Amino acid sequence: VYISSNGWLTFSSTMASDPQYITGLIPSSSDPDALIAFAWDDLDPGAGGSIEYFTTGTAPNRKFVLNFTNVPHYGCSSCLVSTQLVLEETTHAIEIHNTRVDNHTTSGTMTQGIENGTGTVGLTVSGRNASTWSATNDAYRFTLAATPGTYTVSWQSPLGTPVGTGDNLN
């Protein structure tokens, strides 16, 4: 993987040298592609916080874990991002755990979602596609569909209890 300091990672080496600090919509044929955006915005880890990653478990059940801890937005040292991304080896599931994701006080938009390698297919968390949002103690899990090309959005409580399905749920 190639980790961007701006709240996303990619599996494409051609995208790795492209900083893309301006928040984009998912899906989009514009770079970056092959993308997992967990808090895509102009972040500034040089001003504080930490970015760490590691692999845990044994094959074929390893997990790649990426932590952004108290990373500030560029130009707003009190607007912080603390989130964890978990990639599961066998299931190919993608989990995004948000402890604290503050909205930037001036730029105001971020993206959280996934996109394929050509930028033609993507899924975002409802209300988090190049929009104004913040998060405290929530999580989202993306899993492969049983039938390729189809998907169902299912919602669970923090304890894992199913609460509904569909693109939007109150």
PDB file of C-alpha atoms in Angstrom:
ATOM      1  CA  VAL A   1       0.000   0.000   0.000  1.00  0.00           C
ATOM      2  CA  TYR A   2       0.978   3.632  -0.435  1.00  0.00           C
ATOM      3  CA  ILE A   3      -0.103   5.895   2.429  1.00  0.00           C
ATOM      4  CA  SER A   4      -0.878   9.553   1.802  1.00  0.00           C
ATOM      5  CA  SER A   5      -0.477  12.027   4.640  1.00  0.00           C
ATOM      6  CA  ASN A   6      -3.789  13.509   3.439  1.00  0.00           C
ATOM      7  CA  GLY A   7      -6.060  10.802   4.843  1.00  0.00           C
ATOM      8  CA  TRP A   8      -6.114   8.151   2.117  1.00  0.00           C
ATOM      9  CA  LEU A   9      -4.179   5.183   0.818  1.00  0.00           C
ATOM     10  CA  THR A  10      -3.880   3.524  -2.564  1.00  0.00           C
ATOM     11  CA  PHE A  11      -2.697   0.258  -4.020  1.00  0.00           C
ATOM     12  CA  SER A  12      -1.361   1.978  -7.152  1.00  0.00           C
ATOM     13  CA  SER A  13       2.305   2.960  -7.348  1.00  0.00           C
ATOM     14  CA  THR A  14       1.426   5.576  -9.984  1.00  0.00           C
ATOM     15  CA  MET A  15      -0.803   7.326  -7.455  1.00  0.00           C
ATOM     16  CA  ALA A  16       1.822   7.229  -4.713  1.00  0.00           C
ATOM     17  CA  SER A  17       3.670  10.318  -5.923  1.00  0.00           C
ATOM     18  CA  ASP A  18       0.459  12.367  -6.269  1.00  0.00           C
ATOM     19  CA  PRO A  19      -0.277  14.144  -2.950  1.00  0.00           C
ATOM     20  CA  GLN A  20      -3.933  15.018  -3.784  1.00  0.00           C
ATOM     21  CA  TYR A  21      -4.597  17.158  -0.776  1.00  0.00           C
ATOM     22  CA  ILE A  22      -7.730  18.669  -2.333  1.00  0.00           C
ATOM     23  CA  THR A  23     -10.742  16.590  -1.307  1.00  0.00           C
ATOM     24  CA  GLY A  24     -12.402  14.802  -4.220  1.00  0.00           C
ATOM     25  CA  LEU A  25     -15.635  13.000  -4.948  1.00  0.00           C
ATOM     26  CA  ILE A  26     -15.848   9.207  -5.082  1.00  0.00           C
ATOM     27  CA  PRO A  27     -16.145   7.803  -7.701  1.00  0.00           C
ATOM     28  CA  SER A  28     -14.137  10.026 -10.019  1.00  0.00           C
ATOM     29  CA  SER A  29     -11.895   9.234 -12.970  1.00  0.00           C
ATOM     30  CA  SER A  30      -9.514  11.901 -11.643  1.00  0.00           C
ATOM     31  CA  ASP A  31      -6.562  10.751  -9.554  1.00  0.00           C
ATOM     32  CA  PRO A  32      -6.129   9.202  -7.068  1.00  0.00           C
ATOM     33  CA  ASP A  33      -7.699   5.817  -7.908  1.00  0.00           C
ATOM     34  CA  ALA A  34      -7.523   2.375  -6.235  1.00  0.00           C
ATOM     35  CA  LEU A  35      -8.331   4.443  -3.183  1.00  0.00           C
ATOM     36  CA  ILE A  36      -9.426   4.058   0.416  1.00  0.00           C
ATOM     37  CA  ALA A  37     -10.242   7.492   1.833  1.00  0.00           C
ATOM     38  CA  PHE A  38     -10.674   7.510   5.600  1.00  0.00           C
ATOM     39  CA  ALA A  39     -10.426  11.295   6.195  1.00  0.00           C
ATOM     40  CA  TRP A  40      -9.393  12.730   2.816  1.00  0.00           C
ATOM     41  CA  ASP A  41      -8.522  16.385   3.245  1.00  0.00           C
ATOM     42  CA  ASP A  42      -5.441  18.586   3.417  1.00  0.00           C
ATOM     43  CA  LEU A  43      -3.894  17.156   6.582  1.00  0.00           C
ATOM     44  CA  ASP A  44      -0.613  18.312   8.121  1.00  0.00           C
ATOM     45  CA  PRO A  45       1.201  15.570  10.088  1.00  0.00           C
ATOM     46  CA  GLY A  46       4.299  17.808  10.125  1.00  0.00           C
ATOM     47  CA  ALA A  47       2.418  20.027  12.589  1.00  0.00           C
ATOM     48  CA  GLY A  48       1.712  17.204  15.044  1.00  0.00           C
ATOM     49  CA  GLY A  49       0.160  13.828  15.603  1.00  0.00           C
ATOM     50  CA  SER A  50       1.433  10.493  14.377  1.00  0.00           C
ATOM     51  CA  ILE A  51       0.948   8.028  11.526  1.00  0.00           C
ATOM     52  CA  GLU A  52       1.754   4.399  12.297  1.00  0.00           C
ATOM     53  CA  TYR A  53       1.077   1.076  10.596  1.00  0.00           C
ATOM     54  CA  PHE A  54       1.667  -2.592  11.329  1.00  0.00           C
ATOM     55  CA  THR A  55       0.527  -6.091  10.406  1.00  0.00           C
ATOM     56  CA  THR A  56      -0.945  -8.425  13.002  1.00  0.00           C
ATOM     57  CA  GLY A  57      -1.958 -12.104  12.935  1.00  0.00           C
ATOM     58  CA  THR A  58      -0.683 -14.989  10.845  1.00  0.00           C
ATOM     59  CA  ALA A  59      -1.378 -15.944   7.229  1.00  0.00           C
ATOM     60  CA  PRO A  60      -3.973 -16.313   5.881  1.00  0.00           C
ATOM     61  CA  ASN A  61      -5.736 -14.209   8.540  1.00  0.00           C
ATOM     62  CA  ARG A  62      -3.474 -11.170   8.833  1.00  0.00           C
ATOM     63  CA  LYS A  63      -4.690  -7.626   9.271  1.00  0.00           C
ATOM     64  CA  PHE A  64      -2.954  -4.477   8.086  1.00  0.00           C
ATOM     65  CA  VAL A  65      -3.635  -1.663  10.559  1.00  0.00           C
ATOM     66  CA  LEU A  66      -3.035   2.039   9.879  1.00  0.00           C
ATOM     67  CA  ASN A  67      -3.426   4.620  12.661  1.00  0.00           C
ATOM     68  CA  PHE A  68      -3.674   8.381  12.227  1.00  0.00           C
ATOM     69  CA  THR A  69      -3.572   9.821  15.748  1.00  0.00           C
ATOM     70  CA  ASN A  70      -4.242  13.517  16.422  1.00  0.00           C
ATOM     71  CA  VAL A  71      -3.117  14.576  12.935  1.00  0.00           C
ATOM     72  CA  PRO A  72      -4.185  18.205  12.384  1.00  0.00           C
ATOM     73  CA  HIS A  73      -5.744  19.664   9.269  1.00  0.00           C
ATOM     74  CA  TYR A  74      -3.490  22.054   7.366  1.00  0.00           C
ATOM     75  CA  GLY A  75      -4.025  25.535   8.782  1.00  0.00           C
ATOM     76  CA  CYS A  76      -6.031  24.388  11.821  1.00  0.00           C
ATOM     77  CA  SER A  77      -3.953  22.877  14.609  1.00  0.00           C
ATOM     78  CA  SER A  78      -7.032  22.245  16.778  1.00  0.00           C
ATOM     79  CA  CYS A  79      -8.919  20.357  14.000  1.00  0.00           C
ATOM     80  CA  LEU A  80      -7.693  16.794  14.535  1.00  0.00           C
ATOM     81  CA  VAL A  81      -8.034  13.398  12.860  1.00  0.00           C
ATOM     82  CA  SER A  82      -7.748  10.214  14.924  1.00  0.00           C
ATOM     83  CA  THR A  83      -8.845   7.225  12.877  1.00  0.00           C
ATOM     84  CA  GLN A  84      -7.836   3.624  12.280  1.00  0.00           C
ATOM     85  CA  LEU A  85      -8.015   1.678   9.022  1.00  0.00           C
ATOM     86  CA  VAL A  86      -8.005  -2.143   9.099  1.00  0.00           C
ATOM     87  CA  LEU A  87      -7.555  -4.284   5.952  1.00  0.00           C
ATOM     88  CA  GLU A  88      -8.330  -7.994   6.386  1.00  0.00           C
ATOM     89  CA  GLU A  89      -6.328 -10.477   4.316  1.00  0.00           C
ATOM     90  CA  THR A  90      -8.771 -13.356   3.826  1.00  0.00           C
ATOM     91  CA  THR A  91     -12.115 -11.554   3.737  1.00  0.00           C
ATOM     92  CA  HIS A  92     -10.744  -8.418   2.003  1.00  0.00           C
ATOM     93  CA  ALA A  93     -12.940  -6.415   4.375  1.00  0.00           C
ATOM     94  CA  ILE A  94     -12.072  -2.758   4.957  1.00  0.00           C
ATOM     95  CA  GLU A  95     -12.878  -1.193   8.326  1.00  0.00           C
ATOM     96  CA  ILE A  96     -12.650   2.491   9.199  1.00  0.00           C
ATOM     97  CA  HIS A  97     -12.777   3.303  12.934  1.00  0.00           C
ATOM     98  CA  ASN A  98     -13.143   6.991  13.739  1.00  0.00           C
ATOM     99  CA  THR A  99     -12.235   8.062  17.254  1.00  0.00           C
ATOM    100  CA  ARG A 100     -12.221  11.760  16.420  1.00  0.00           C
ATOM    101  CA  VAL A 101     -12.464  13.397  13.009  1.00  0.00           C
ATOM    102  CA  ASP A 102     -12.956  17.152  13.224  1.00  0.00           C
ATOM    103  CA  ASN A 103     -14.229  19.168  10.321  1.00  0.00           C
ATOM    104  CA  HIS A 104     -11.728  21.786   9.123  1.00  0.00           C
ATOM    105  CA  THR A 105     -13.006  25.200  10.114  1.00  0.00           C
ATOM    106  CA  THR A 106     -12.281  26.863   6.745  1.00  0.00           C
ATOM    107  CA  SER A 107     -12.076  24.255   3.946  1.00  0.00           C
ATOM    108  CA  GLY A 108     -15.012  22.335   5.356  1.00  0.00           C
ATOM    109  CA  THR A 109     -15.079  19.191   3.187  1.00  0.00           C
ATOM    110  CA  MET A 110     -13.692  15.669   3.545  1.00  0.00           C
ATOM    111  CA  THR A 111     -14.334  12.289   1.915  1.00  0.00           C
ATOM    112  CA  GLN A 112     -14.647   8.822   3.457  1.00  0.00           C
ATOM    113  CA  GLY A 113     -15.083   5.831   1.147  1.00  0.00           C
ATOM    114  CA  ILE A 114     -13.518   3.432  -1.343  1.00  0.00           C
ATOM    115  CA  GLU A 115     -12.925   3.509  -5.105  1.00  0.00           C
ATOM    116  CA  ASN A 116     -11.767   0.992  -7.716  1.00  0.00           C
ATOM    117  CA  GLY A 117      -8.593   1.268  -9.812  1.00  0.00           C
ATOM    118  CA  THR A 118     -10.208   3.117 -12.719  1.00  0.00           C
ATOM    119  CA  GLY A 119     -12.286   5.547 -10.680  1.00  0.00           C
ATOM    120  CA  THR A 120     -15.536   4.230 -12.174  1.00  0.00           C
ATOM    121  CA  VAL A 121     -16.991   2.525  -9.081  1.00  0.00           C
ATOM    122  CA  GLY A 122     -16.977   3.809  -5.540  1.00  0.00           C
ATOM    123  CA  LEU A 123     -18.852   3.678  -2.262  1.00  0.00           C
ATOM    124  CA  THR A 124     -18.864   6.374   0.386  1.00  0.00           C
ATOM    125  CA  VAL A 125     -20.235   6.651   3.865  1.00  0.00           C
ATOM    126  CA  SER A 126     -23.544   8.495   3.620  1.00  0.00           C
ATOM    127  CA  GLY A 127     -22.997  12.258   3.964  1.00  0.00           C
ATOM    128  CA  ARG A 128     -19.209  11.936   3.688  1.00  0.00           C
ATOM    129  CA  ASN A 129     -18.462  12.467  -0.009  1.00  0.00           C
ATOM    130  CA  ALA A 130     -16.589  15.778  -0.402  1.00  0.00           C
ATOM    131  CA  SER A 131     -18.935  17.216   2.203  1.00  0.00           C
ATOM    132  CA  THR A 132     -18.875  18.836   5.626  1.00  0.00           C
ATOM    133  CA  TRP A 133     -18.862  16.241   8.395  1.00  0.00           C
ATOM    134  CA  SER A 134     -17.209  15.249  11.631  1.00  0.00           C
ATOM    135  CA  ALA A 135     -17.221  11.992  13.568  1.00  0.00           C
ATOM    136  CA  THR A 136     -16.739  10.725  17.097  1.00  0.00           C
ATOM    137  CA  ASN A 137     -16.520   7.032  17.971  1.00  0.00           C
ATOM    138  CA  ASP A 138     -18.108   5.501  14.879  1.00  0.00           C
ATOM    139  CA  ALA A 139     -17.010   2.801  12.464  1.00  0.00           C
ATOM    140  CA  TYR A 140     -17.793   1.504   8.978  1.00  0.00           C
ATOM    141  CA  ARG A 141     -17.018  -1.822   7.310  1.00  0.00           C
ATOM    142  CA  PHE A 142     -16.888  -2.458   3.565  1.00  0.00           C
ATOM    143  CA  THR A 143     -17.123  -6.117   2.468  1.00  0.00           C
ATOM    144  CA  LEU A 144     -17.189  -7.908  -0.875  1.00  0.00           C
ATOM    145  CA  ALA A 145     -20.606  -8.593  -2.372  1.00  0.00           C
ATOM    146  CA  ALA A 146     -21.681 -12.211  -2.798  1.00  0.00           C
ATOM    147  CA  THR A 147     -22.425 -11.343  -6.427  1.00  0.00           C
ATOM    148  CA  PRO A 148     -19.759  -9.096  -8.006  1.00  0.00           C
ATOM    149  CA  GLY A 149     -21.145  -5.757  -9.159  1.00  0.00           C
ATOM    150  CA  THR A 150     -23.932  -5.663  -6.565  1.00  0.00           C
ATOM    151  CA  TYR A 151     -23.968  -4.394  -3.032  1.00  0.00           C
ATOM    152  CA  THR A 152     -26.212  -4.033  -0.021  1.00  0.00           C
ATOM    153  CA  VAL A 153     -25.538  -1.496   2.689  1.00  0.00           C
ATOM    154  CA  SER A 154     -26.214  -2.953   6.138  1.00  0.00           C
ATOM    155  CA  TRP A 155     -26.061  -0.955   9.360  1.00  0.00           C
ATOM    156  CA  GLN A 156     -25.112  -2.217  12.801  1.00  0.00           C
ATOM    157  CA  SER A 157     -25.057  -0.716  16.268  1.00  0.00           C
ATOM    158  CA  PRO A 158     -21.650  -0.206  17.937  1.00  0.00           C
ATOM    159  CA  LEU A 159     -22.206  -3.614  19.585  1.00  0.00           C
ATOM    160  CA  GLY A 160     -22.747  -5.329  16.209  1.00  0.00           C
ATOM    161  CA  THR A 161     -26.540  -5.636  16.398  1.00  0.00           C
ATOM    162  CA  PRO A 162     -28.136  -5.284  12.916  1.00  0.00           C
ATOM    163  CA  VAL A 163     -30.322  -2.150  12.734  1.00  0.00           C
ATOM    164  CA  GLY A 164     -31.290  -2.019   9.050  1.00  0.00           C
ATOM    165  CA  THR A 165     -30.270  -1.978   5.406  1.00  0.00           C
ATOM    166  CA  GLY A 166     -30.251   0.581   2.612  1.00  0.00           C
ATOM    167  CA  ASP A 167     -28.238   3.591   1.534  1.00  0.00           C
ATOM    168  CA  ASN A 168     -29.718   5.860   4.214  1.00  0.00           C
ATOM    169  CA  LEU A 169     -30.897   5.012   7.703  1.00  0.00           C
ATOM    170  CA  ASN A 170     -32.054   7.252  10.545  1.00  0.00           C
TER     171      ASN A 170
END
